[in-house]
Amino acid sequence: MQIAIVGLAGAGKTTVFNTLTRGHAETGGFGGLTLNVGVVKVPDERLERLAEIFKPKKIVQADVTYVDLPAPPASSEGRIGTEELPAEHLARLRDADALLHVVRAFEDPNHPHPAGSVDPARDLEQLDLEFILADLAMADRRLERLKGTGRHGTPAEREAAEREEGILVRLKAALEVGRPIRDEQLDPAEEKALRGFRFLSQKPVLVLLNVGEGDLGAASALVERVTAGYPHRHALVDALSARIEMELGELEPDEALVFMEELGIAESSLGRVIRLSYQLLGLISFLTAGPDEVRAWPIVDGSTAVEAAGVIHTDLAHGFIRAETVSYEDLLSLGSLPEARRAGRLRSEGKTYRVRDGDVVEILFSR
Ligand SMILES: Nc1nc2c(ncn2[C@@H]2O[C@H](COP(=O)(O)OP(=O)(O)OP(=O)(O)O)[C@@H](O)[C@H]2O)c(=O)[nH]1
Ligand SMILES: [Mg+2]
């Protein structure tokens, strides 16, 4: 799973990236056109509790990859354009499963905002519009090409082209009035037909308002205001102070607690941001537990037992017999797998069972 960190110049993207990945990439625009990539473990306290029961050799958390992209360059007319991104960056952006859109909400007299004022709603809309324009250009190009196929192809090709054209015309109409593709209700067949385009405005987005150190108290009111003006599907809005989070990340845990107390903050936003991006991707975790390892595996919500088996190893999917399953809560309260079996809470599930978040699963398979 890949999440691309996007945002206007100087919004705090690299600071957020460093916070999430505990990295030390250069901030303040010195990075120029460098692209940063880092892997983040998804915190899951259930793993520690299971480890108390199974005493495994190791604990393996689910992970998500974050890619920090430089802001699209501003053109001479003051417009920013995704078409001006280096090809490698654009490819990374298109490949991402979701976007983390960092928006500047902090005041800093030493770094005045290039637009002259700090206005998160305006900035949010500006980059969204660039993505919408990029998608519109792509839809237009494809529609042009389809006109050719529509006349010359075989009947089957012509029919497919017509269907695709129908969807694209509809999307184009939405994009032209500034509506992102993520707002469109698409059926699974349409979804599939569009997958290859990797439209930017179709990706789920977590908007992260980067507030100043002194403004954390007002952050939830700001989140509410921005959310009210952002009524989109597959979108979440949250706030953090990237600068504080980065500093917290550099402290020892007990020092961090003292610092947080001084600032009057109860919890670091970091875990929350990681969890929210996981949730935004529609991911849940199922767990495996044994003497070797206790592990969380990310799967798309709604996946079946045989699909979950395939995430562990393709052999497990091919030779799938059944999935011995118990919920995390039942396992924890009953204390062990044998006890769970005795209590009738360890169930045998077949291929089509829909795996739930926190299911502790053992796949039985034949080679
Ligand atoms: N005061 C304050 N400054 C911040 C905060 N977050 C980031 N900055 C500063 O803003 C500047 C830009 O931050 P970066 O993280 O480099 O922003 P970016 O979006 O990666 O910038 P580009 O990659 O150049 O587009 C740096 O000087 C940061 O130290 C914040 O919460 N408060
Ligand atoms: Mg940067």
Coordinates of C-alpha atoms and ligand atoms in Angstrom, one line a residue:
M1 CA 0.0 0.0 0.0
Q2 CA 1.4 3.4 -1.0
I3 CA 0.3 6.8 0.1
A4 CA 1.6 9.9 -1.7
I5 CA 2.1 13.0 0.4
V6 CA 1.0 16.0 -1.7
G7 CA 0.6 19.7 -1.1
L8 CA 1.6 23.1 -2.2
A9 CA 5.2 24.4 -1.8
G10 CA 6.2 24.8 1.9
A11 CA 3.0 23.3 3.3
G12 CA 5.0 21.0 5.5
K13 CA 5.0 17.8 3.4
T14 CA 8.5 16.8 4.2
T15 CA 8.1 17.6 7.9
V16 CA 5.0 15.3 8.0
F17 CA 7.0 12.7 6.1
N18 CA 9.8 12.9 8.7
T19 CA 7.3 12.6 11.5
L20 CA 5.6 9.6 10.0
T21 CA 8.7 7.7 9.1
R22 CA 11.0 9.0 11.8
G23 CA 13.2 10.2 8.9
H24 CA 15.6 13.1 8.5
A25 CA 14.9 14.3 5.0
E26 CA 15.7 18.0 4.6
T27 CA 12.9 20.5 5.0
G28 CA 12.5 24.1 4.1
G29 CA 12.6 23.7 0.3
F30 CA 16.2 22.6 0.4
G31 CA 15.1 19.2 -0.8
G32 CA 14.6 20.7 -4.3
L33 CA 13.2 17.9 -6.4
T34 CA 14.2 15.0 -4.1
L35 CA 11.6 12.3 -3.6
N36 CA 11.5 10.6 -0.2
V37 CA 10.2 7.1 0.4
G38 CA 9.7 5.5 3.8
V39 CA 7.9 2.5 5.3
V40 CA 5.7 3.0 8.4
K41 CA 4.5 0.3 10.8
V42 CA 0.9 0.5 11.7
P43 CA 0.6 0.6 15.5
D44 CA -1.7 -2.2 16.8
E45 CA -1.8 -2.8 20.5
R46 CA -3.6 -6.1 19.9
L47 CA -0.2 -7.6 18.8
E48 CA 1.4 -6.9 22.2
R49 CA -1.5 -8.5 24.0
L50 CA -1.4 -11.6 21.8
A51 CA 2.4 -11.8 22.3
E52 CA 1.7 -12.2 26.1
I53 CA -0.3 -15.3 25.2
F54 CA 1.9 -16.8 22.5
K55 CA 5.3 -15.6 23.6
P56 CA 6.5 -15.5 19.9
K57 CA 10.0 -14.9 18.7
K58 CA 8.9 -11.8 16.9
I59 CA 6.0 -9.3 16.4
V60 CA 5.4 -8.1 12.8
Q61 CA 3.2 -5.1 12.3
A62 CA 1.3 -4.3 9.1
D63 CA 3.1 -1.5 7.1
V64 CA 2.2 1.3 4.7
T65 CA 4.7 3.1 2.4
Y66 CA 4.7 6.9 2.3
V67 CA 6.1 8.8 -0.7
D68 CA 6.9 12.5 -0.1
L69 CA 6.7 14.4 -3.4
P70 CA 8.0 17.9 -4.0
A71 CA 5.3 20.4 -4.8
P72 CA 4.4 20.8 -8.5
P73 CA 6.5 23.8 -9.7
A74 CA 4.8 27.1 -10.3
S75 CA 4.7 28.3 -13.8
S76 CA 5.4 31.9 -14.9
E77 CA 1.6 32.7 -14.7
G78 CA 1.6 31.6 -11.1
R79 CA -0.3 28.5 -11.9
I80 CA 1.0 25.2 -10.6
G81 CA 0.9 22.3 -12.9
T82 CA 1.1 18.5 -12.5
E83 CA 2.1 18.3 -16.1
E84 CA 5.4 20.0 -15.1
L85 CA 6.2 17.3 -12.6
P86 CA 9.2 15.1 -13.6
A87 CA 7.9 11.9 -15.2
E88 CA 9.1 9.8 -12.3
H89 CA 7.2 11.9 -9.8
L90 CA 4.1 11.8 -11.8
A91 CA 4.3 8.0 -12.1
R92 CA 4.7 7.8 -8.3
L93 CA 1.7 10.0 -7.8
R94 CA -0.4 7.9 -10.2
D95 CA 0.7 4.7 -8.6
A96 CA -0.4 5.8 -5.1
D97 CA -3.4 4.0 -3.5
A98 CA -4.3 7.2 -1.6
L99 CA -3.3 10.8 -1.1
L100 CA -2.2 12.5 2.1
H101 CA -2.8 16.2 1.3
V102 CA -0.9 18.5 3.6
V103 CA -2.3 22.0 3.8
R104 CA -0.6 24.9 5.4
A105 CA -2.5 26.3 8.4
F106 CA 0.4 27.7 10.4
E107 CA 1.5 31.3 10.5
D108 CA 5.2 32.0 10.3
P109 CA 6.5 35.6 9.7
N110 CA 9.9 34.2 8.8
H111 CA 8.3 32.1 6.0
P112 CA 5.4 34.2 4.6
H113 CA 2.9 32.3 2.5
P114 CA 3.6 33.0 -1.2
A115 CA 0.0 33.9 -1.7
G116 CA 0.3 36.6 1.0
S117 CA -2.0 35.0 3.6
V118 CA -2.6 31.6 5.3
D119 CA -5.9 30.2 4.0
P120 CA -6.2 26.4 4.2
A121 CA -9.5 26.2 2.3
R122 CA -8.1 28.1 -0.6
D123 CA -4.9 26.1 -0.8
L124 CA -6.9 22.8 -0.5
E125 CA -9.0 23.8 -3.4
Q126 CA -6.1 25.0 -5.5
L127 CA -4.3 21.7 -5.6
D128 CA -7.5 19.7 -5.9
L129 CA -8.2 21.8 -9.0
E130 CA -4.8 21.0 -10.5
F131 CA -5.6 17.3 -10.0
I132 CA -9.0 17.7 -11.5
L133 CA -7.5 19.5 -14.6
A134 CA -4.9 16.8 -15.0
D135 CA -7.7 14.1 -15.0
L136 CA -9.8 16.2 -17.4
A137 CA -6.9 16.4 -19.9
M138 CA -6.4 12.6 -19.6
A139 CA -10.1 11.9 -20.1
D140 CA -10.1 14.3 -23.2
R141 CA -7.1 12.6 -24.7
R142 CA -8.7 9.2 -24.3
L143 CA -12.1 10.3 -25.7
E144 CA -10.3 11.6 -28.8
R145 CA -8.6 8.2 -29.3
L146 CA -11.8 6.3 -28.7
K147 CA -13.5 8.2 -31.6
G148 CA -11.1 6.3 -33.9
T149 CA -11.7 2.9 -32.4
G150 CA -15.4 3.5 -32.5
R151 CA -15.3 3.5 -36.3
H152 CA -12.7 0.9 -37.1
G153 CA -12.7 -1.9 -34.5
T154 CA -14.4 -5.3 -34.4
P155 CA -18.0 -5.3 -33.0
A156 CA -16.7 -6.3 -29.6
E157 CA -14.1 -3.6 -29.6
R158 CA -16.6 -1.1 -30.7
E159 CA -19.0 -2.1 -27.9
A160 CA -16.2 -1.8 -25.3
A161 CA -15.2 1.5 -26.7
E162 CA -18.8 2.8 -26.5
R163 CA -19.1 1.7 -22.9
E164 CA -15.8 3.4 -22.0
E165 CA -16.9 6.5 -23.8
G166 CA -20.1 6.6 -21.9
I167 CA -18.3 6.5 -18.5
L168 CA -15.7 9.1 -19.6
V169 CA -18.3 11.5 -20.9
R170 CA -20.0 11.3 -17.5
L171 CA -16.7 11.8 -15.6
K172 CA -15.8 14.7 -17.9
A173 CA -19.0 16.5 -17.1
A174 CA -18.3 16.1 -13.4
L175 CA -14.7 17.3 -13.8
E176 CA -15.7 20.3 -15.8
V177 CA -17.8 21.6 -12.9
G178 CA -14.9 20.9 -10.5
R179 CA -16.2 17.7 -9.0
P180 CA -13.5 15.1 -8.3
I181 CA -14.0 11.6 -9.6
R182 CA -14.0 10.2 -6.0
D183 CA -17.5 11.7 -5.7
E184 CA -18.9 9.6 -8.5
Q185 CA -20.9 6.5 -7.7
L186 CA -19.3 3.8 -9.8
D187 CA -20.4 0.2 -10.1
P188 CA -17.7 -2.5 -10.0
A189 CA -17.6 -2.8 -13.8
E190 CA -17.1 0.9 -14.3
E191 CA -14.5 0.9 -11.5
K192 CA -12.6 -1.8 -13.3
A193 CA -12.8 0.0 -16.7
L194 CA -11.3 3.1 -15.1
R195 CA -8.5 1.4 -13.1
G196 CA -5.9 1.7 -15.7
F197 CA -6.2 5.5 -15.9
R198 CA -5.1 5.9 -12.2
F199 CA -7.0 9.2 -12.0
L200 CA -5.7 11.5 -9.4
S201 CA -9.0 12.9 -8.2
Q202 CA -10.3 9.4 -7.8
K203 CA -7.9 8.4 -5.0
P204 CA -9.1 8.6 -1.5
V205 CA -7.7 11.5 0.3
L206 CA -6.7 12.4 3.9
V207 CA -6.5 16.1 4.3
L208 CA -4.0 17.1 7.0
L209 CA -4.1 20.6 8.2
N210 CA -0.7 21.6 9.4
V211 CA -1.4 24.0 12.3
G212 CA 1.1 26.2 14.2
E213 CA 2.6 25.1 17.5
G214 CA 0.4 27.6 19.4
D215 CA -2.8 26.8 17.6
L216 CA -3.4 23.2 18.6
G217 CA -6.2 24.3 20.9
A218 CA -8.1 25.7 18.0
A219 CA -7.4 22.7 15.7
S220 CA -10.6 20.9 16.2
A221 CA -12.7 24.0 15.3
L222 CA -10.6 24.4 12.2
V223 CA -11.1 20.7 11.2
E224 CA -14.8 21.2 11.6
R225 CA -14.9 24.3 9.5
V226 CA -12.8 22.8 6.7
T227 CA -14.8 19.5 6.8
A228 CA -18.1 21.4 6.4
G229 CA -16.7 23.0 3.2
Y230 CA -15.4 19.7 1.9
P231 CA -18.4 17.4 1.4
H232 CA -16.6 14.7 -0.6
R233 CA -16.7 10.9 -0.6
H234 CA -13.6 9.0 0.3
A235 CA -12.2 12.0 2.1
L236 CA -11.2 12.7 5.7
V237 CA -9.9 15.9 7.3
D238 CA -7.6 16.0 10.3
A239 CA -5.1 18.4 11.9
L240 CA -1.7 18.1 13.5
S241 CA 1.3 20.3 14.2
A242 CA 3.9 18.7 12.0
R243 CA 6.7 20.7 13.7
I244 CA 5.7 19.5 17.2
E245 CA 5.2 15.9 16.1
M246 CA 8.7 16.0 14.5
E247 CA 10.2 17.3 17.7
L248 CA 8.3 14.7 19.8
G249 CA 9.6 12.0 17.5
E250 CA 13.2 13.0 18.3
L251 CA 12.7 12.8 22.1
E252 CA 13.1 9.8 24.4
P253 CA 9.6 8.5 25.3
D254 CA 9.7 9.9 28.9
E255 CA 11.0 13.3 27.7
A256 CA 8.2 13.3 25.1
L257 CA 5.6 12.8 27.8
V258 CA 6.9 15.8 29.8
F259 CA 6.9 17.9 26.6
M260 CA 3.4 16.8 25.8
E261 CA 2.2 17.7 29.3
E262 CA 3.8 21.2 28.9
L263 CA 2.0 21.7 25.7
G264 CA -1.3 20.3 27.1
I265 CA -1.7 17.6 24.5
A266 CA -3.0 14.2 25.5
E267 CA -1.7 12.0 22.6
S268 CA 0.6 12.3 19.7
S269 CA -1.3 12.7 16.4
L270 CA 1.1 10.4 14.7
G271 CA -0.7 7.1 15.5
R272 CA -4.0 8.7 14.6
V273 CA -2.8 9.8 11.2
I274 CA -1.4 6.4 10.4
R275 CA -4.6 4.7 11.6
L276 CA -6.7 7.2 9.6
S277 CA -4.8 6.6 6.4
Y278 CA -5.2 2.9 6.9
Q279 CA -9.0 3.3 7.4
L280 CA -9.2 5.6 4.4
L281 CA -7.7 2.9 2.2
G282 CA -10.5 0.6 3.4
L283 CA -8.0 -1.7 5.1
I284 CA -8.5 -3.9 8.0
S285 CA -6.1 -6.3 9.7
F286 CA -6.4 -9.9 10.4
L287 CA -3.9 -11.5 12.8
T288 CA -1.9 -14.7 12.9
A289 CA -0.4 -15.9 16.1
G290 CA 2.0 -18.7 17.0
P291 CA 5.3 -19.5 18.7
D292 CA 7.3 -18.0 15.8
E293 CA 5.5 -14.8 15.2
V294 CA 2.4 -12.7 16.0
R295 CA 1.6 -10.7 13.0
A296 CA -1.0 -8.2 11.5
W297 CA -1.8 -8.5 7.8
P298 CA -3.5 -5.7 5.9
I299 CA -6.4 -6.7 3.7
V300 CA -9.2 -4.8 2.0
D301 CA -12.3 -4.8 4.0
G302 CA -14.7 -7.4 2.6
S303 CA -12.0 -9.9 1.6
T304 CA -12.7 -13.6 1.8
A305 CA -10.8 -16.2 3.8
V306 CA -9.2 -17.5 0.7
E307 CA -8.1 -14.0 -0.3
A308 CA -6.7 -13.5 3.1
A309 CA -4.8 -16.8 2.8
G310 CA -3.3 -15.5 -0.5
V311 CA -1.9 -12.4 1.3
I312 CA 0.1 -14.7 3.5
H313 CA 1.3 -17.0 0.6
T314 CA -0.2 -18.0 -2.7
D315 CA 0.3 -21.7 -1.8
L316 CA -2.1 -21.2 1.1
A317 CA -4.8 -19.8 -1.3
H318 CA -4.3 -22.6 -3.8
G319 CA -4.4 -25.5 -1.3
F320 CA -7.0 -23.8 1.0
I321 CA -9.0 -26.2 3.1
R322 CA -10.4 -24.0 5.9
A323 CA -9.6 -21.1 8.2
E324 CA -9.7 -21.8 11.9
T325 CA -10.9 -18.4 13.2
V326 CA -11.5 -16.7 16.5
S327 CA -12.1 -13.1 17.2
Y328 CA -9.3 -11.2 19.0
E329 CA -11.7 -10.3 21.9
D330 CA -12.8 -14.0 22.4
L331 CA -9.2 -15.2 22.3
L332 CA -8.1 -12.6 24.8
S333 CA -10.9 -13.3 27.2
L334 CA -10.6 -17.0 27.0
G335 CA -6.8 -16.9 27.2
S336 CA -5.7 -19.5 24.7
L337 CA -6.7 -21.3 21.5
P338 CA -7.5 -24.6 23.3
E339 CA -9.8 -22.7 25.7
A340 CA -11.4 -20.9 22.8
R341 CA -12.0 -24.3 21.0
R342 CA -13.5 -25.8 24.2
A343 CA -15.8 -22.8 24.5
G344 CA -16.9 -23.2 20.9
R345 CA -15.5 -19.8 19.9
L346 CA -12.9 -21.2 17.5
R347 CA -14.8 -21.6 14.3
S348 CA -14.0 -23.5 11.1
E349 CA -14.7 -21.1 8.2
G350 CA -14.7 -21.9 4.4
K351 CA -13.3 -20.1 1.4
T352 CA -16.1 -17.5 1.1
Y353 CA -16.1 -16.4 4.8
R354 CA -15.6 -12.6 5.0
V355 CA -12.7 -11.9 7.3
R356 CA -13.3 -9.3 10.0
D357 CA -10.9 -6.9 11.5
G358 CA -9.1 -8.6 14.4
D359 CA -9.9 -12.1 13.4
V360 CA -7.1 -14.4 14.6
V361 CA -6.7 -16.9 11.8
E362 CA -5.0 -20.2 11.1
I363 CA -5.2 -21.4 7.5
L364 CA -5.3 -25.1 7.0
F365 CA -4.1 -26.1 3.5
S366 CA -2.9 -29.0 1.4
R367 CA 0.3 -28.8 -0.6
Ligands
LIG1 N1 6.2 27.5 12.2 C1 6.0 26.3 11.6 N2 6.8 26.0 10.6 C2 6.6 24.9 10.0 C3 5.6 23.9 10.4 N3 5.7 22.8 9.6 C4 6.6 23.1 8.7 N4 7.2 24.3 8.9 C5 8.3 25.0 8.2 O1 7.9 25.3 6.9 C6 8.9 25.1 6.0 C7 8.5 24.1 4.9 O2 8.4 22.8 5.5 P1 8.6 21.5 4.6 O3 8.2 20.4 5.5 O4 9.9 21.5 4.0 O5 7.5 21.8 3.5 P2 7.3 21.0 2.1 O6 5.8 21.0 1.9 O7 8.0 19.7 2.1 O8 8.0 22.0 1.1 P3 8.5 21.7 -0.4 O9 9.0 20.3 -0.5 O10 9.6 22.7 -0.6 O11 7.3 22.0 -1.2 C8 10.1 24.6 6.8 O12 10.9 25.7 7.1 C9 9.5 24.1 8.0 O13 10.3 24.1 9.2 C10 4.8 24.2 11.5 O14 4.0 23.5 12.0 N5 5.1 25.5 12.1
MG2 MG 9.4 18.9 0.8

